[in-house]
Amino acid sequence: AMSDSVLVESDTLPSFQTAHGILSPEVVMRIADTHDELEVGAPLHKFLKTYKSRGPVACLSMLSDPCVLPELTKAMRDIA
């Protein structure tokens, strides 16, 4: 193991509750409830539809999609 003197705080990922992560059912349901008037085919609509029909694992690639990620980030801020 590396000594603590080698690591700085910015080198370690913050801890978080996995159950409340971006792909948790609770978070996705809250996003869907808050954004019930989405345009069909819009990036966030596509994410929510995929999540509902194919599950969270099917959405993993969308987390790096430059069209989906900003909309998803904004939606998460809206429910925070």
Short mmCIF file of N, CA and C in Angstrom, two decimals:
data_model
loop_
_atom_site.label_atom_id
_atom_site.label_comp_id
_atom_site.label_asym_id
_atom_site.label_seq_id
_atom_site.Cartn_x
_atom_site.Cartn_y
_atom_site.Cartn_z
N ALA A 1 0.84 -1.18 0.00
CA ALA A 1 0.00 0.00 0.00
C ALA A 1 0.88 1.24 0.00
N MET A 2 0.37 2.30 -0.59
CA MET A 2 1.11 3.55 -0.62
C MET A 2 0.95 4.27 0.71
N SER A 3 1.98 4.95 1.11
CA SER A 3 1.87 5.70 2.35
C SER A 3 0.96 6.90 2.14
N ASP A 4 0.35 7.38 3.21
CA ASP A 4 -0.55 8.52 3.13
C ASP A 4 0.16 9.77 2.62
N SER A 5 1.46 9.85 2.83
CA SER A 5 2.19 11.04 2.41
C SER A 5 2.28 11.15 0.89
N VAL A 6 2.11 10.05 0.18
CA VAL A 6 2.18 10.06 -1.28
C VAL A 6 0.86 10.52 -1.89
N LEU A 7 -0.23 10.25 -1.21
CA LEU A 7 -1.56 10.57 -1.73
C LEU A 7 -2.03 11.94 -1.24
N VAL A 8 -2.68 12.64 -2.10
CA VAL A 8 -3.34 13.88 -1.69
C VAL A 8 -4.83 13.62 -1.74
N GLU A 9 -5.59 14.44 -1.07
CA GLU A 9 -7.03 14.22 -0.97
C GLU A 9 -7.70 14.13 -2.34
N SER A 10 -7.21 14.90 -3.32
CA SER A 10 -7.83 14.90 -4.64
C SER A 10 -7.59 13.60 -5.41
N ASP A 11 -6.69 12.75 -4.93
CA ASP A 11 -6.41 11.48 -5.61
C ASP A 11 -7.43 10.41 -5.27
N THR A 12 -8.24 10.62 -4.26
CA THR A 12 -9.19 9.60 -3.86
C THR A 12 -10.61 10.02 -4.22
N LEU A 13 -11.37 9.05 -4.66
CA LEU A 13 -12.75 9.33 -5.03
C LEU A 13 -13.59 9.56 -3.79
N PRO A 14 -14.53 10.46 -3.86
CA PRO A 14 -15.40 10.66 -2.69
C PRO A 14 -16.27 9.43 -2.48
N SER A 15 -16.62 9.19 -1.25
CA SER A 15 -17.50 8.05 -0.98
C SER A 15 -18.94 8.49 -1.25
N PHE A 16 -19.77 7.57 -1.66
CA PHE A 16 -21.17 7.88 -1.91
C PHE A 16 -21.99 6.63 -1.68
N GLN A 17 -23.25 6.82 -1.44
CA GLN A 17 -24.18 5.71 -1.24
C GLN A 17 -24.58 5.16 -2.60
N THR A 18 -24.20 3.94 -2.90
CA THR A 18 -24.51 3.34 -4.19
C THR A 18 -26.02 3.31 -4.43
N ALA A 19 -26.79 3.10 -3.40
CA ALA A 19 -28.24 3.02 -3.56
C ALA A 19 -28.84 4.33 -4.05
N HIS A 20 -28.09 5.41 -3.92
CA HIS A 20 -28.61 6.70 -4.36
C HIS A 20 -27.84 7.22 -5.56
N GLY A 21 -27.20 6.32 -6.30
CA GLY A 21 -26.42 6.71 -7.46
C GLY A 21 -27.31 7.10 -8.63
N ILE A 22 -26.66 7.54 -9.69
CA ILE A 22 -27.36 8.07 -10.86
C ILE A 22 -28.30 7.05 -11.49
N LEU A 23 -27.99 5.76 -11.39
CA LEU A 23 -28.82 4.74 -12.02
C LEU A 23 -29.74 4.02 -11.03
N SER A 24 -29.85 4.53 -9.82
CA SER A 24 -30.73 3.86 -8.86
C SER A 24 -32.19 4.10 -9.26
N PRO A 25 -33.05 3.13 -9.01
CA PRO A 25 -34.46 3.30 -9.36
C PRO A 25 -35.09 4.55 -8.73
N GLU A 26 -34.71 4.85 -7.48
CA GLU A 26 -35.28 6.01 -6.80
C GLU A 26 -34.94 7.31 -7.54
N VAL A 27 -33.68 7.47 -7.92
CA VAL A 27 -33.24 8.69 -8.61
C VAL A 27 -33.91 8.80 -9.98
N VAL A 28 -33.93 7.71 -10.72
CA VAL A 28 -34.53 7.73 -12.06
C VAL A 28 -36.03 8.01 -11.97
N MET A 29 -36.70 7.44 -10.98
CA MET A 29 -38.13 7.69 -10.81
C MET A 29 -38.39 9.16 -10.49
N ARG A 30 -37.55 9.75 -9.64
CA ARG A 30 -37.72 11.16 -9.30
C ARG A 30 -37.47 12.05 -10.52
N ILE A 31 -36.49 11.69 -11.34
CA ILE A 31 -36.23 12.45 -12.57
C ILE A 31 -37.45 12.35 -13.49
N ALA A 32 -37.98 11.14 -13.65
CA ALA A 32 -39.14 10.93 -14.52
C ALA A 32 -40.35 11.70 -14.01
N ASP A 33 -40.57 11.70 -12.71
CA ASP A 33 -41.71 12.42 -12.14
C ASP A 33 -41.59 13.93 -12.34
N THR A 34 -40.36 14.42 -12.25
CA THR A 34 -40.11 15.86 -12.38
C THR A 34 -40.16 16.32 -13.84
N HIS A 35 -39.85 15.41 -14.74
CA HIS A 35 -39.77 15.75 -16.17
C HIS A 35 -40.78 14.93 -16.97
N ASP A 36 -42.04 15.04 -16.61
CA ASP A 36 -43.06 14.22 -17.28
C ASP A 36 -43.52 14.79 -18.61
N GLU A 37 -43.08 15.98 -18.96
CA GLU A 37 -43.48 16.61 -20.22
C GLU A 37 -42.30 16.70 -21.18
N LEU A 38 -41.64 15.57 -21.42
CA LEU A 38 -40.47 15.57 -22.29
C LEU A 38 -40.86 15.34 -23.74
N GLU A 39 -40.12 15.96 -24.63
CA GLU A 39 -40.32 15.74 -26.06
C GLU A 39 -39.84 14.34 -26.41
N VAL A 40 -40.65 13.60 -27.14
CA VAL A 40 -40.28 12.25 -27.56
C VAL A 40 -39.00 12.33 -28.39
N GLY A 41 -38.04 11.49 -28.05
CA GLY A 41 -36.78 11.47 -28.78
C GLY A 41 -35.72 12.40 -28.20
N ALA A 42 -36.11 13.27 -27.25
CA ALA A 42 -35.14 14.14 -26.59
C ALA A 42 -34.18 13.26 -25.79
N PRO A 43 -32.93 13.72 -25.55
CA PRO A 43 -31.94 12.89 -24.86
C PRO A 43 -32.43 12.32 -23.52
N LEU A 44 -33.06 13.14 -22.70
CA LEU A 44 -33.52 12.65 -21.40
C LEU A 44 -34.66 11.65 -21.57
N HIS A 45 -35.54 11.89 -22.53
CA HIS A 45 -36.63 10.94 -22.82
C HIS A 45 -36.04 9.59 -23.24
N LYS A 46 -35.02 9.64 -24.10
CA LYS A 46 -34.36 8.41 -24.58
C LYS A 46 -33.76 7.64 -23.39
N PHE A 47 -33.10 8.37 -22.48
CA PHE A 47 -32.51 7.74 -21.31
C PHE A 47 -33.59 7.07 -20.45
N LEU A 48 -34.65 7.80 -20.13
CA LEU A 48 -35.71 7.26 -19.28
C LEU A 48 -36.43 6.09 -19.92
N LYS A 49 -36.65 6.17 -21.22
CA LYS A 49 -37.32 5.07 -21.93
C LYS A 49 -36.45 3.82 -21.93
N THR A 50 -35.16 4.00 -22.18
CA THR A 50 -34.23 2.86 -22.17
C THR A 50 -34.16 2.25 -20.78
N TYR A 51 -34.08 3.09 -19.76
CA TYR A 51 -34.02 2.60 -18.38
C TYR A 51 -35.26 1.76 -18.06
N LYS A 52 -36.41 2.29 -18.43
CA LYS A 52 -37.67 1.60 -18.10
C LYS A 52 -37.81 0.28 -18.88
N SER A 53 -37.43 0.28 -20.13
CA SER A 53 -37.65 -0.91 -20.96
C SER A 53 -36.52 -1.94 -20.89
N ARG A 54 -35.28 -1.47 -20.66
CA ARG A 54 -34.14 -2.40 -20.73
C ARG A 54 -33.30 -2.45 -19.46
N GLY A 55 -33.58 -1.57 -18.50
CA GLY A 55 -32.87 -1.61 -17.22
C GLY A 55 -31.66 -0.70 -17.18
N PRO A 56 -31.10 -0.53 -15.97
CA PRO A 56 -30.01 0.41 -15.77
C PRO A 56 -28.73 0.08 -16.53
N VAL A 57 -28.42 -1.19 -16.68
CA VAL A 57 -27.18 -1.56 -17.37
C VAL A 57 -27.20 -1.11 -18.82
N ALA A 58 -28.37 -1.11 -19.43
CA ALA A 58 -28.51 -0.66 -20.82
C ALA A 58 -28.23 0.83 -20.96
N CYS A 59 -28.25 1.55 -19.85
CA CYS A 59 -28.04 3.01 -19.88
C CYS A 59 -26.58 3.40 -19.65
N LEU A 60 -25.72 2.46 -19.32
CA LEU A 60 -24.34 2.79 -18.99
C LEU A 60 -23.64 3.59 -20.08
N SER A 61 -23.79 3.17 -21.32
CA SER A 61 -23.11 3.88 -22.42
C SER A 61 -23.63 5.31 -22.58
N MET A 62 -24.87 5.55 -22.15
CA MET A 62 -25.45 6.89 -22.26
C MET A 62 -24.78 7.89 -21.31
N LEU A 63 -24.14 7.38 -20.26
CA LEU A 63 -23.51 8.26 -19.28
C LEU A 63 -22.32 9.01 -19.87
N SER A 64 -21.83 8.55 -21.01
CA SER A 64 -20.73 9.27 -21.66
C SER A 64 -21.18 9.91 -22.98
N ASP A 65 -22.46 9.83 -23.27
CA ASP A 65 -23.00 10.44 -24.49
C ASP A 65 -23.06 11.96 -24.32
N PRO A 66 -22.41 12.72 -25.21
CA PRO A 66 -22.37 14.17 -25.05
C PRO A 66 -23.73 14.85 -25.20
N CYS A 67 -24.70 14.16 -25.73
CA CYS A 67 -26.06 14.72 -25.82
C CYS A 67 -26.87 14.41 -24.55
N VAL A 68 -26.70 13.21 -24.03
CA VAL A 68 -27.49 12.77 -22.88
C VAL A 68 -26.93 13.29 -21.56
N LEU A 69 -25.61 13.21 -21.39
CA LEU A 69 -25.02 13.53 -20.09
C LEU A 69 -25.36 14.92 -19.57
N PRO A 70 -25.26 15.99 -20.39
CA PRO A 70 -25.61 17.31 -19.86
C PRO A 70 -27.08 17.41 -19.42
N GLU A 71 -27.97 16.77 -20.18
CA GLU A 71 -29.39 16.79 -19.82
C GLU A 71 -29.65 16.00 -18.54
N LEU A 72 -28.96 14.88 -18.42
CA LEU A 72 -29.11 14.05 -17.22
C LEU A 72 -28.54 14.77 -16.00
N THR A 73 -27.42 15.45 -16.17
CA THR A 73 -26.82 16.22 -15.08
C THR A 73 -27.76 17.32 -14.63
N LYS A 74 -28.35 18.02 -15.58
CA LYS A 74 -29.30 19.09 -15.26
C LYS A 74 -30.51 18.51 -14.53
N ALA A 75 -31.01 17.38 -15.00
CA ALA A 75 -32.18 16.74 -14.38
C ALA A 75 -31.88 16.34 -12.95
N MET A 76 -30.66 15.86 -12.70
CA MET A 76 -30.29 15.47 -11.34
C MET A 76 -30.20 16.70 -10.45
N ARG A 77 -29.72 17.79 -10.98
CA ARG A 77 -29.67 19.04 -10.18
C ARG A 77 -31.09 19.51 -9.85
N ASP A 78 -32.00 19.32 -10.78
CA ASP A 78 -33.38 19.74 -10.57
C ASP A 78 -34.04 18.99 -9.41
N ILE A 79 -33.64 17.75 -9.17
CA ILE A 79 -34.26 16.96 -8.09
C ILE A 79 -33.47 17.01 -6.79
N ALA A 80 -32.30 17.62 -6.83
CA ALA A 80 -31.44 17.65 -5.62
C ALA A 80 -32.03 18.55 -4.56
#
